[in-house]
Coordinates of C-alpha atoms and ligand atoms in Angstrom, one line a residue:
M596 CA 27.9 9.9 -9.0
S597 CA 26.1 9.1 -5.7
N598 CA 22.5 8.3 -5.9
H599 CA 21.4 7.8 -2.3
L600 CA 18.8 5.0 -2.5
F601 CA 20.0 3.3 -5.6
D602 CA 23.6 2.9 -4.4
Q603 CA 22.3 1.2 -1.2
L604 CA 19.8 -1.1 -3.0
L605 CA 22.1 -2.1 -5.8
P606 CA 25.8 -1.7 -5.1
Q607 CA 28.0 -2.5 -8.1
S608 CA 29.7 -5.3 -6.3
L609 CA 26.6 -7.6 -6.4
D610 CA 26.9 -11.1 -7.8
Q611 CA 25.6 -10.5 -11.4
E612 CA 24.5 -14.1 -12.0
R613 CA 22.2 -14.4 -9.0
V614 CA 18.5 -14.4 -9.6
F615 CA 16.6 -11.6 -7.8
I616 CA 13.1 -12.1 -9.3
A617 CA 11.9 -15.5 -10.2
A618 CA 8.8 -14.9 -12.4
G619 CA 8.4 -18.0 -14.5
P620 CA 10.1 -19.4 -17.6
G621 CA 12.1 -16.7 -19.5
R622 CA 11.0 -14.0 -17.1
D623 CA 13.7 -14.2 -14.3
L624 CA 15.7 -11.2 -13.5
T625 CA 19.3 -11.5 -12.3
F626 CA 21.1 -8.7 -10.3
G627 CA 23.1 -8.2 -13.5
A628 CA 20.0 -7.7 -15.5
L629 CA 18.7 -5.3 -12.9
Q630 CA 21.7 -3.1 -13.7
T631 CA 21.9 -3.4 -17.4
R632 CA 18.1 -3.3 -18.3
S633 CA 17.3 -0.5 -15.8
A634 CA 20.1 1.4 -17.5
K635 CA 18.5 1.1 -20.9
I636 CA 15.1 2.3 -19.5
A637 CA 16.9 5.2 -17.7
H638 CA 18.4 6.3 -21.0
A639 CA 14.9 6.2 -22.6
L640 CA 13.5 8.3 -19.8
V641 CA 16.2 10.9 -20.2
A642 CA 15.7 11.0 -23.9
A643 CA 12.1 11.7 -23.3
G644 CA 13.0 14.8 -21.3
V645 CA 12.9 13.3 -17.8
V646 CA 15.1 15.7 -15.9
P647 CA 15.9 15.3 -12.2
G648 CA 12.8 15.8 -10.1
A649 CA 10.4 15.1 -13.0
V650 CA 7.6 12.7 -12.2
V651 CA 7.1 9.4 -14.0
A652 CA 3.6 8.0 -13.4
V653 CA 2.7 4.4 -14.0
Q654 CA -0.4 2.4 -14.0
I655 CA 0.8 -1.0 -15.1
E656 CA 0.3 -4.7 -14.3
K657 CA 2.8 -6.4 -11.9
S658 CA 5.9 -7.6 -13.8
P659 CA 9.6 -7.8 -13.4
E660 CA 9.8 -5.0 -16.0
A661 CA 7.7 -2.8 -13.7
V662 CA 10.5 -3.2 -11.1
L663 CA 13.1 -2.3 -13.7
L664 CA 11.1 0.9 -14.4
M665 CA 11.0 1.8 -10.8
L666 CA 14.8 1.4 -10.6
A667 CA 15.3 3.3 -13.8
C668 CA 13.4 6.3 -12.4
L669 CA 15.7 6.3 -9.4
R670 CA 18.7 6.2 -11.6
A671 CA 17.4 9.1 -13.8
G672 CA 16.7 11.1 -10.7
A673 CA 12.9 11.0 -11.4
V674 CA 10.1 10.7 -8.9
F675 CA 8.3 7.4 -9.3
L676 CA 4.5 7.5 -9.0
P677 CA 2.8 4.1 -9.1
L678 CA -1.0 4.0 -9.4
N679 CA -3.4 1.2 -8.5
T680 CA -4.4 -0.8 -11.6
A681 CA -8.0 -0.6 -10.5
Y682 CA -8.2 3.1 -10.9
T683 CA -10.8 4.3 -13.5
A684 CA -10.1 7.0 -16.1
P685 CA -11.7 9.8 -13.9
E686 CA -9.5 8.8 -11.0
I687 CA -6.3 8.7 -13.2
S688 CA -7.3 12.1 -14.5
Y689 CA -7.1 13.6 -11.1
F690 CA -3.7 12.1 -10.3
L691 CA -2.1 13.1 -13.6
G692 CA -3.5 16.6 -13.2
D693 CA -2.1 17.0 -9.7
A694 CA 1.3 15.4 -10.3
K695 CA 1.9 16.6 -13.8
P696 CA 4.2 13.8 -14.8
R697 CA 6.5 14.1 -17.8
V698 CA 5.9 10.5 -18.8
F699 CA 2.9 8.2 -18.1
V700 CA 3.2 4.5 -18.6
C701 CA -0.1 2.5 -18.8
D702 CA -1.3 -0.9 -19.9
P703 CA -1.6 -1.1 -23.8
A704 CA -5.2 -2.3 -23.4
R705 CA -6.2 1.0 -21.7
L706 CA -4.1 3.4 -23.7
D707 CA -7.1 4.8 -25.7
E708 CA -9.2 5.1 -22.6
L709 CA -6.5 7.0 -20.7
K710 CA -4.9 9.1 -23.4
P711 CA -7.4 12.0 -22.9
A712 CA -6.5 12.2 -19.2
A713 CA -2.8 12.3 -20.1
A714 CA -3.5 15.0 -22.7
S715 CA -5.4 17.2 -20.4
A716 CA -2.6 17.0 -17.9
A717 CA -0.1 18.0 -20.6
V718 CA 1.8 14.7 -20.2
A719 CA 4.6 14.8 -22.8
H720 CA 4.8 11.0 -23.4
C721 CA 2.2 8.2 -23.0
W722 CA 4.0 4.9 -23.1
T723 CA 2.8 1.3 -22.6
L724 CA 4.0 -1.8 -20.7
D725 CA 2.0 -5.0 -20.3
A726 CA 2.2 -7.9 -17.8
A727 CA 4.5 -9.7 -20.3
G728 CA 6.9 -6.8 -20.4
E729 CA 5.9 -5.8 -23.9
G730 CA 4.9 -2.3 -24.9
S731 CA 6.3 1.0 -26.2
L732 CA 8.5 1.5 -23.1
T733 CA 10.4 -1.8 -24.0
Q734 CA 10.8 -0.5 -27.6
H735 CA 12.2 2.8 -26.5
A736 CA 14.6 1.0 -24.2
A737 CA 15.7 -1.6 -26.7
G738 CA 18.4 0.3 -28.6
Q739 CA 19.9 2.1 -25.5
S740 CA 23.2 1.5 -23.8
P741 CA 23.3 -1.0 -20.9
S742 CA 25.3 1.3 -18.8
F743 CA 24.0 4.6 -17.3
A744 CA 25.8 7.2 -15.2
N745 CA 23.3 7.6 -12.3
V746 CA 22.0 11.1 -11.8
A747 CA 23.3 12.4 -8.4
R748 CA 20.6 12.4 -5.7
G749 CA 20.9 13.2 -2.1
P750 CA 19.0 11.9 0.9
N751 CA 16.4 14.7 0.8
D752 CA 15.7 14.5 -2.8
L753 CA 12.3 12.9 -3.7
A754 CA 12.2 9.3 -4.9
A755 CA 8.5 8.6 -5.0
L756 CA 5.1 10.1 -4.8
L757 CA 2.4 7.8 -3.4
Y758 CA -1.2 9.0 -3.3
T759 CA -3.3 8.2 -0.2
S760 CA -7.0 9.0 -0.1
G761 CA -8.0 12.0 1.9
T762 CA -10.8 12.4 4.4
T763 CA -12.1 15.3 2.4
G764 CA -12.3 13.1 -0.7
R765 CA -9.3 14.5 -2.5
S766 CA -6.3 12.2 -2.7
K767 CA -3.0 13.5 -1.3
G768 CA 0.3 12.8 -2.9
A769 CA 2.8 11.8 -0.2
M770 CA 6.3 12.9 -1.1
L771 CA 8.9 10.3 -0.1
S772 CA 12.6 11.0 -0.1
H773 CA 15.5 8.8 -0.8
A774 CA 16.3 8.9 2.9
N775 CA 12.8 8.0 3.9
L776 CA 12.9 4.8 1.8
A777 CA 16.5 3.9 2.4
S778 CA 16.3 4.2 6.2
N779 CA 13.1 2.2 6.4
A780 CA 14.4 -0.6 4.2
A781 CA 17.7 -0.8 6.2
A782 CA 15.8 -0.9 9.5
L783 CA 13.4 -3.7 8.4
C784 CA 16.1 -5.7 6.7
G785 CA 18.0 -5.8 10.0
L786 CA 15.1 -6.3 12.3
W787 CA 13.6 -9.1 10.4
R788 CA 17.0 -10.7 9.7
F789 CA 16.7 -10.8 5.9
S790 CA 19.8 -12.3 4.2
R791 CA 21.0 -13.8 0.9
D792 CA 19.4 -17.1 2.0
D793 CA 15.9 -15.7 1.9
V794 CA 13.3 -16.5 -0.6
L795 CA 10.3 -14.2 -0.2
I796 CA 6.9 -15.1 -1.7
H797 CA 5.8 -11.9 -3.3
A798 CA 2.0 -11.9 -3.9
L799 CA 1.2 -8.3 -3.1
P800 CA 0.5 -5.6 -5.7
I801 CA 3.5 -3.3 -6.4
Y802 CA 1.8 0.1 -6.4
H803 CA 1.6 0.4 -2.6
T804 CA 4.2 0.8 0.1
H805 CA 3.8 -2.8 1.3
G806 CA 4.5 -4.7 -1.9
L807 CA 6.8 -2.0 -3.4
F808 CA 9.0 -0.6 -0.7
V809 CA 8.7 -3.0 2.2
A810 CA 9.0 -6.2 0.1
I811 CA 11.1 -5.2 -2.8
N812 CA 13.6 -2.8 -1.1
V813 CA 14.1 -5.2 1.8
A814 CA 14.8 -8.1 -0.5
L815 CA 17.2 -6.0 -2.7
L816 CA 19.1 -4.8 0.4
A817 CA 19.4 -8.4 1.6
Q818 CA 20.2 -9.7 -1.9
A819 CA 17.4 -12.2 -1.3
K820 CA 15.3 -13.8 -4.0
L821 CA 11.7 -12.9 -4.8
L822 CA 9.1 -15.4 -6.0
F823 CA 6.9 -13.1 -8.0
L824 CA 3.2 -14.0 -8.3
P825 CA 0.9 -11.7 -10.4
R826 CA -1.6 -11.7 -7.5
F827 CA -2.4 -13.5 -4.3
D828 CA -3.7 -17.0 -5.0
V829 CA -3.9 -19.3 -1.9
N830 CA -3.1 -22.5 -3.8
E831 CA -0.1 -21.0 -5.6
V832 CA 1.3 -19.5 -2.3
L833 CA 1.0 -22.9 -0.6
A834 CA 2.6 -24.6 -3.6
L835 CA 5.6 -22.2 -3.3
M836 CA 6.0 -22.4 0.5
P837 CA 8.2 -25.5 0.6
G838 CA 10.8 -23.7 -1.5
A839 CA 10.5 -20.3 0.3
T840 CA 11.5 -18.8 3.6
S841 CA 9.2 -15.8 4.0
L842 CA 5.9 -14.2 3.2
M843 CA 4.6 -10.6 3.5
G844 CA 0.9 -10.2 3.3
V845 CA -2.2 -8.3 4.3
P846 CA -4.5 -10.0 6.9
T847 CA -6.7 -11.4 4.1
F848 CA -3.8 -13.5 2.9
Y849 CA -3.7 -15.1 6.3
T850 CA -7.4 -15.6 6.8
R851 CA -7.5 -17.3 3.3
L852 CA -4.5 -19.5 4.3
V853 CA -6.1 -20.5 7.5
A854 CA -9.3 -21.4 5.7
H855 CA -7.4 -23.7 3.4
P856 CA -7.0 -27.4 4.4
G857 CA -3.5 -27.4 2.9
L858 CA -2.0 -25.2 5.6
N859 CA 0.0 -27.3 8.1
H860 CA 3.3 -27.8 9.7
A861 CA 4.8 -29.7 6.8
V862 CA 4.0 -27.3 4.1
S863 CA 5.5 -24.4 6.1
A864 CA 8.5 -26.3 7.5
N865 CA 11.0 -24.4 5.4
M866 CA 9.5 -21.0 6.2
R867 CA 11.2 -18.8 8.8
L868 CA 8.9 -15.7 8.8
F869 CA 5.4 -14.7 8.1
I870 CA 4.7 -11.0 8.3
S871 CA 1.3 -9.2 8.3
G872 CA 0.4 -5.6 8.0
S873 CA -1.6 -2.8 6.3
A874 CA -4.7 -3.7 8.3
P875 CA -5.5 -5.2 11.7
L876 CA -4.8 -9.0 12.0
L877 CA -7.4 -10.7 14.2
A878 CA -6.0 -12.3 17.3
E879 CA -8.0 -15.4 16.3
T880 CA -6.2 -15.6 12.9
H881 CA -2.9 -15.2 14.7
R882 CA -3.7 -18.1 17.1
E883 CA -5.1 -20.4 14.5
F884 CA -2.2 -19.8 12.2
S885 CA 0.2 -20.7 15.1
A886 CA -1.7 -23.8 15.9
R887 CA -1.7 -25.0 12.3
T888 CA 1.9 -24.2 11.4
G889 CA 3.9 -23.5 14.6
H890 CA 4.7 -20.0 13.3
A891 CA 3.8 -16.9 15.1
I892 CA 2.9 -14.3 12.5
L893 CA 4.9 -11.1 13.0
E894 CA 2.6 -8.1 12.8
R895 CA 3.9 -4.7 12.0
Y896 CA 2.3 -1.3 11.5
G897 CA 2.9 1.5 8.9
M898 CA 1.5 4.0 6.5
T899 CA 2.1 5.4 3.1
E900 CA 3.3 8.6 4.6
T901 CA 5.8 7.0 7.0
G902 CA 6.7 3.6 5.7
M903 CA 6.9 1.2 8.6
I904 CA 6.6 2.6 12.1
T905 CA 6.5 -0.4 14.5
S906 CA 7.1 -4.1 14.4
N907 CA 6.7 -7.0 16.7
P908 CA 10.0 -8.4 17.6
Y909 CA 11.9 -11.1 15.7
D910 CA 13.2 -12.9 18.8
G911 CA 10.9 -11.8 21.6
E912 CA 7.2 -12.5 21.9
R913 CA 5.0 -11.7 18.9
R914 CA 1.9 -10.6 20.6
P915 CA -1.5 -11.0 18.8
S916 CA -3.5 -7.7 18.5
T917 CA -0.4 -5.6 19.0
V918 CA 2.0 -4.1 16.4
G919 CA 5.1 -4.2 18.6
F920 CA 7.7 -1.5 19.2
P921 CA 9.0 1.5 17.2
L922 CA 11.7 0.7 14.6
P923 CA 15.2 1.9 15.5
D924 CA 15.5 5.7 15.0
V925 CA 11.6 6.0 15.0
A926 CA 9.9 7.6 17.9
I927 CA 6.2 7.2 18.7
R928 CA 3.9 8.8 21.3
I929 CA 0.3 8.9 22.2
A930 CA -1.4 12.3 22.3
E931 CA -4.8 13.7 23.0
P932 CA -6.2 14.1 19.5
A933 CA -7.7 17.6 19.8
T934 CA -5.0 19.3 21.9
G935 CA -1.9 17.3 21.2
A936 CA -1.3 16.9 24.9
L937 CA 0.8 13.8 25.6
L938 CA -1.0 11.0 27.4
P939 CA 0.3 8.8 30.1
Q940 CA 1.3 5.2 29.1
G941 CA -1.8 3.0 28.8
E942 CA -4.2 5.7 27.8
I943 CA -5.8 5.8 24.3
G944 CA -5.0 8.6 22.0
V945 CA -3.8 9.4 18.5
V946 CA -0.5 7.7 17.5
E947 CA 2.2 10.2 16.4
A948 CA 5.5 9.3 14.8
R949 CA 8.7 11.0 14.0
G950 CA 11.9 9.7 12.3
P951 CA 13.9 9.4 9.1
N952 CA 11.0 7.4 7.6
V953 CA 8.5 10.2 7.9
F954 CA 7.6 11.9 4.6
S955 CA 8.2 15.6 3.9
G956 CA 4.6 16.6 3.0
Y957 CA 1.8 16.3 0.5
L958 CA 2.3 17.6 -3.0
N959 CA 0.7 20.9 -3.7
M960 CA -1.0 20.9 -0.2
P961 CA 1.1 22.9 2.2
D962 CA -1.8 23.6 4.5
K963 CA -2.8 20.0 4.7
T964 CA 0.8 19.1 5.4
R965 CA 1.0 21.7 8.3
E966 CA -2.3 20.3 9.7
E967 CA -1.0 16.8 10.0
F968 CA 2.3 17.7 11.8
R969 CA 2.8 18.9 15.3
A970 CA 5.2 21.9 15.8
D971 CA 7.9 19.5 17.0
G972 CA 7.9 17.4 13.8
Y973 CA 5.6 14.5 14.9
F974 CA 3.2 13.3 12.3
M975 CA -0.3 12.6 13.4
T976 CA -1.2 9.2 12.0
G977 CA -5.0 9.4 12.7
D978 CA -4.8 5.9 14.2
L979 CA -6.0 5.5 17.8
G980 CA -3.9 3.3 20.1
F981 CA -2.2 2.8 23.4
I982 CA 1.1 1.5 24.7
D983 CA 0.9 -1.3 27.1
P984 CA 3.1 -1.9 30.2
Q985 CA 5.5 -4.0 28.2
N986 CA 5.7 -1.2 25.6
Y987 CA 3.8 -2.9 22.8
L988 CA 1.7 -0.6 20.7
H989 CA -1.9 -1.6 20.3
I990 CA -4.0 0.0 17.4
I991 CA -7.5 0.0 18.5
G992 CA -9.3 2.1 16.0
R993 CA -9.1 5.1 13.7
G994 CA -9.8 8.7 14.4
K995 CA -10.1 9.2 10.7
D996 CA -13.2 8.0 8.8
L997 CA -11.5 5.2 6.9
V998 CA -12.4 1.7 5.8
I999 CA -9.7 -0.8 5.1
S1000 CA -10.9 -3.6 2.8
G1001 CA -8.4 -6.4 2.1
G1002 CA -5.5 -4.0 2.8
F1003 CA -6.8 -1.2 0.5
N1004 CA -7.9 2.1 2.0
V1005 CA -11.3 3.4 1.1
Y1006 CA -12.3 6.9 2.3
P1007 CA -16.1 7.0 2.9
K1008 CA -16.3 10.6 1.8
E1009 CA -15.1 9.8 -1.7
V1010 CA -17.6 7.0 -2.1
E1011 CA -20.5 9.0 -0.6
S1012 CA -19.8 11.9 -3.0
E1013 CA -20.1 9.5 -6.0
I1014 CA -23.2 7.9 -4.6
D1015 CA -24.8 11.3 -3.9
A1016 CA -24.2 12.3 -7.5
L1017 CA -26.3 9.4 -8.8
A1018 CA -29.8 10.2 -10.1
G1019 CA -32.5 9.7 -7.4
V1020 CA -30.1 9.7 -4.4
L1021 CA -30.9 12.1 -1.6
E1022 CA -28.0 11.2 0.7
S1023 CA -25.7 8.3 1.7
A1024 CA -23.4 7.1 4.5
V1025 CA -20.6 4.7 3.8
I1026 CA -19.3 2.5 6.6
G1027 CA -17.0 -0.4 7.1
V1028 CA -18.7 -3.6 8.4
A1029 CA -16.8 -6.6 9.7
H1030 CA -16.2 -9.0 6.7
P1031 CA -14.8 -12.5 7.1
D1032 CA -12.5 -12.3 4.0
L1033 CA -11.7 -8.6 3.6
G1034 CA -11.6 -7.5 7.3
E1035 CA -14.0 -4.7 6.5
G1036 CA -16.6 -4.6 3.7
V1037 CA -17.4 -1.2 2.2
T1038 CA -21.2 -0.8 2.9
A1039 CA -23.4 2.0 1.7
I1040 CA -26.6 3.1 3.4
V1041 CA -28.6 5.2 1.0
V1042 CA -31.7 7.4 1.1
A1043 CA -33.7 8.0 -2.1
R1044 CA -35.2 11.3 -3.2
P1045 CA -39.0 11.4 -2.7
G1046 CA -40.6 9.4 -5.5
A1047 CA -37.3 8.0 -6.8
M1048 CA -37.0 4.2 -7.2
L1049 CA -33.4 3.2 -6.6
K1050 CA -31.9 -0.2 -7.7
S1051 CA -28.7 -1.4 -6.1
D1052 CA -27.4 -3.1 -9.3
A1053 CA -27.9 0.1 -11.5
M1054 CA -26.3 2.2 -8.8
L1055 CA -23.3 -0.2 -8.6
A1056 CA -22.9 -0.1 -12.4
G1057 CA -22.9 3.7 -12.3
L1058 CA -20.3 3.7 -9.5
K1059 CA -18.0 1.3 -11.3
T1060 CA -17.5 3.8 -14.1
R1061 CA -16.2 6.3 -11.6
L1062 CA -14.5 4.4 -8.7
A1063 CA -12.0 1.6 -8.6
A1064 CA -13.9 -1.7 -8.0
Y1065 CA -12.4 -2.2 -4.5
K1066 CA -14.0 1.1 -3.4
C1067 CA -17.4 0.1 -4.6
P1068 CA -19.8 -1.0 -1.9
K1069 CA -20.2 -4.8 -1.4
R1070 CA -23.7 -4.0 -0.3
I1071 CA -26.0 -1.1 -0.8
I1072 CA -28.8 -0.8 1.7
L1073 CA -31.8 1.4 1.0
V1074 CA -33.4 3.2 4.0
D1075 CA -35.9 5.9 4.6
D1076 CA -33.6 8.1 6.6
L1077 CA -30.2 8.1 8.3
P1078 CA -29.9 8.3 12.1
R1079 CA -28.7 11.8 13.3
N1080 CA -27.6 13.3 16.5
S1081 CA -29.0 16.5 17.9
M1082 CA -26.5 18.5 15.9
G1083 CA -27.9 16.9 12.7
K1084 CA -24.7 14.8 12.1
V1085 CA -25.1 11.3 10.7
Q1086 CA -24.4 8.7 13.5
K1087 CA -22.2 6.3 11.8
N1088 CA -21.6 4.4 15.0
V1089 CA -25.3 3.7 15.1
L1090 CA -25.2 2.4 11.5
R1091 CA -22.1 0.3 12.3
Q1092 CA -24.0 -1.3 15.2
T1093 CA -27.2 -1.8 13.2
Y1094 CA -25.4 -3.6 10.3
A1095 CA -22.6 -5.3 12.4
A1096 CA -23.6 -8.8 11.4
L1097 CA -24.3 -8.0 7.7
Y1098 CA -21.5 -10.3 6.3
T1099 CA -21.2 -12.7 9.1
A1100 CA -24.8 -13.6 10.1
Ligands
MLC2410 C1 -10.2 -7.0 -5.0 N1 -11.5 -6.7 -4.9 C2 -11.7 -6.1 -3.7 C3 -10.4 -6.1 -3.1 N2 -9.5 -6.7 -3.9 N3 -12.8 -5.6 -3.1 C4 -12.6 -5.0 -1.9 N4 -11.4 -5.0 -1.3 C5 -10.3 -5.6 -1.8 N5 -9.2 -5.5 -1.2 C6 -12.6 -6.8 -5.8 C7 -12.3 -6.9 -7.2 O1 -12.2 -5.6 -7.8 C8 -13.3 -7.8 -7.8 O2 -14.5 -7.1 -8.0 C9 -13.6 -8.8 -6.6 O3 -13.2 -8.1 -5.4 C10 -12.7 -10.0 -6.7 O4 -11.4 -9.7 -7.1 P1 -10.2 -10.6 -7.0 O5 -9.2 -10.0 -7.9 O6 -10.5 -12.0 -7.1 O7 -9.7 -10.3 -5.5 P2 -8.4 -10.9 -5.0 O8 -7.3 -11.0 -6.1 O9 -8.6 -12.1 -4.3 O10 -7.9 -9.7 -4.1 C11 -8.0 -9.6 -2.7 C12 -6.7 -9.3 -2.1 C13 -6.1 -8.0 -2.8 C14 -6.9 -9.1 -0.6 C15 -5.7 -10.4 -2.3 O11 -7.1 -7.0 -2.6 C16 -4.8 -7.6 -2.3 O12 -3.8 -8.1 -2.8 N6 -4.7 -6.6 -1.4 C17 -3.5 -6.1 -0.9 C18 -3.6 -4.6 -0.7 C19 -2.3 -4.0 -0.4 O13 -1.2 -4.3 -0.9 N7 -2.3 -3.1 0.6 C20 -1.1 -2.4 1.1 C21 -1.4 -0.9 1.2 S1 0.1 -0.1 1.9 P3 -15.5 -7.3 -9.2 O14 -16.5 -6.3 -8.9 O15 -14.7 -7.1 -10.4 O16 -15.9 -8.7 -9.0 C22 -0.3 0.2 3.5 C23 0.7 0.6 4.4 C24 1.1 -0.6 5.2 O17 -1.5 0.0 3.9 O18 1.1 -0.6 6.5 O19 1.4 -1.6 4.6
AMP2411 P1 -2.1 3.5 3.9 O1 -2.6 4.9 3.9 O2 -2.7 2.7 2.7 O3 -0.7 3.5 3.9 O4 -2.7 2.8 5.2 C1 -2.2 3.1 6.4 C2 -3.2 2.7 7.5 O5 -3.3 1.3 7.5 C3 -2.7 3.1 8.9 O6 -3.0 4.4 9.1 C4 -3.6 2.1 9.7 O7 -4.9 2.6 9.9 C5 -3.6 0.9 8.8 N1 -2.7 -0.2 9.3 C6 -1.5 -0.5 8.7 N2 -0.9 -1.6 9.4 C7 -1.8 -1.9 10.4 C8 -1.8 -2.9 11.4 N3 -0.9 -3.8 11.6 N4 -2.9 -2.9 12.3 C9 -3.9 -2.0 12.2 N5 -3.9 -1.0 11.2 C10 -2.9 -1.0 10.3

């Protein structure tokens, strides 16, 4: 039966012996193994009561088996919900409560800690999978048949649920359909000329759009090979480069590569393409990378809700500080944020996008969904930008209060709420401050209650039990009061100016 996305990613005719994921001795996955081993997992899911449309949530380390699980979910008609491995138990509790998965797969080391969250969300099965591919999931799959009749799924059926933090503090589950993912993968594969000859260094996490759908789906469509690293390590990436053709990364990958003496023309001679996205790439990094390697980094722009929206060209000029042109079938426009009135080319406004890549809405949040779409179907990204005379899109800031640290989004409101809940805190303001490694560093400006003695270390320790480590402030600054405008609103722009040189001075 036809399964829209899976049939495109893994047609039956593939060369079964070819390696898709190279992940070290004994861990490689061939295209044949992708079929047979994902079939076994799909049977295990169905046996656990995963019916079409049911959610399967996972918080697992990166491994080839995690990719098999994603494919198994597609085949079983389930909705795959990957969660950041850094999330704490309170964070997981929210996601499980909102998405109500039938099965939750977590790391065996965290099973005891996370079981109560699963129980209170009435999750039927809590399974485990570790970085080595071991766990109860593997045991459930072991005795199953290596062939599976895929559940029929059409273009509009949901394939994945990805949470993005909300400006109000509550994370929103973006519902992504088979067609959203299939259309984006096909567009990128063509645009970036991926083929069977490609060997892509995969050092990104696989719980976000970038590492999961951009990297894995494009490589699958092209029948390329992935060199799978558990995480980004600059030495390992440089060591793999002579045997690879391409790299996808967040800007921090590139600033770290540029800072390494081993980056040069020789080491990158076999590479054909370096792609950057998820956060702004500094023009300076772009230029230095070119000077050191002869390669112009190709910067593209996207979001969880939309997949990729624009990309610099493969053949034409890849312009620093721009994110290029809309993908085929994707339309973008610049509008006045408050009224939605369209702005003339060159003027700065909110970037809006429409196309087959754009999600269908946020789970359980019809009002929020309506608020973020215009009546004619354009999605308001919340990013501010303009289109230059040569039609390149420039992202120059964000209308939304958001910090992007090393490619991870952190919503200040969520961090402020947790800080404000700490004993002795009167109020706080969280801002992003230019950071040489992470792009922006999460920074908290905190006011104590009268008479309270606050200590940054103790505050951080408290925050780490509640918030994923990447959301925790890199610095906490104690002040007597926060700057406010005449309406009483905290002036974050003043704080950003005051602390602009915090990490660079
Ligand atoms: C890790 N830490 C971070 C962090 N990553 N802190 C702030 N920001 C980050 N991004 C914390 C750890 O918790 C740890 O804290 C300390 O920093 C050192 O951790 P590390 O493990 O050594 O860090 P490292 O592995 O070097 O990670 C940095 C990184 C990684 C940049 C390589 O964060 C990364 O791979 N980022 C990619 C994010 C990504 O995939 N984004 C795509 C989103 S999709 P402690 O306290 O324990 O010492 C999207 C759409 C689109 O945006 O367009 O693509
Ligand atoms: P996420 O919600 O994690 O998908 O993050 C999406 C956000 O990342 C976008 O709304 C942008 O703010 C930002 N982003 C992604 N790619 C780029 C880029 N190339 N330049 C600037 N910002 C980017």
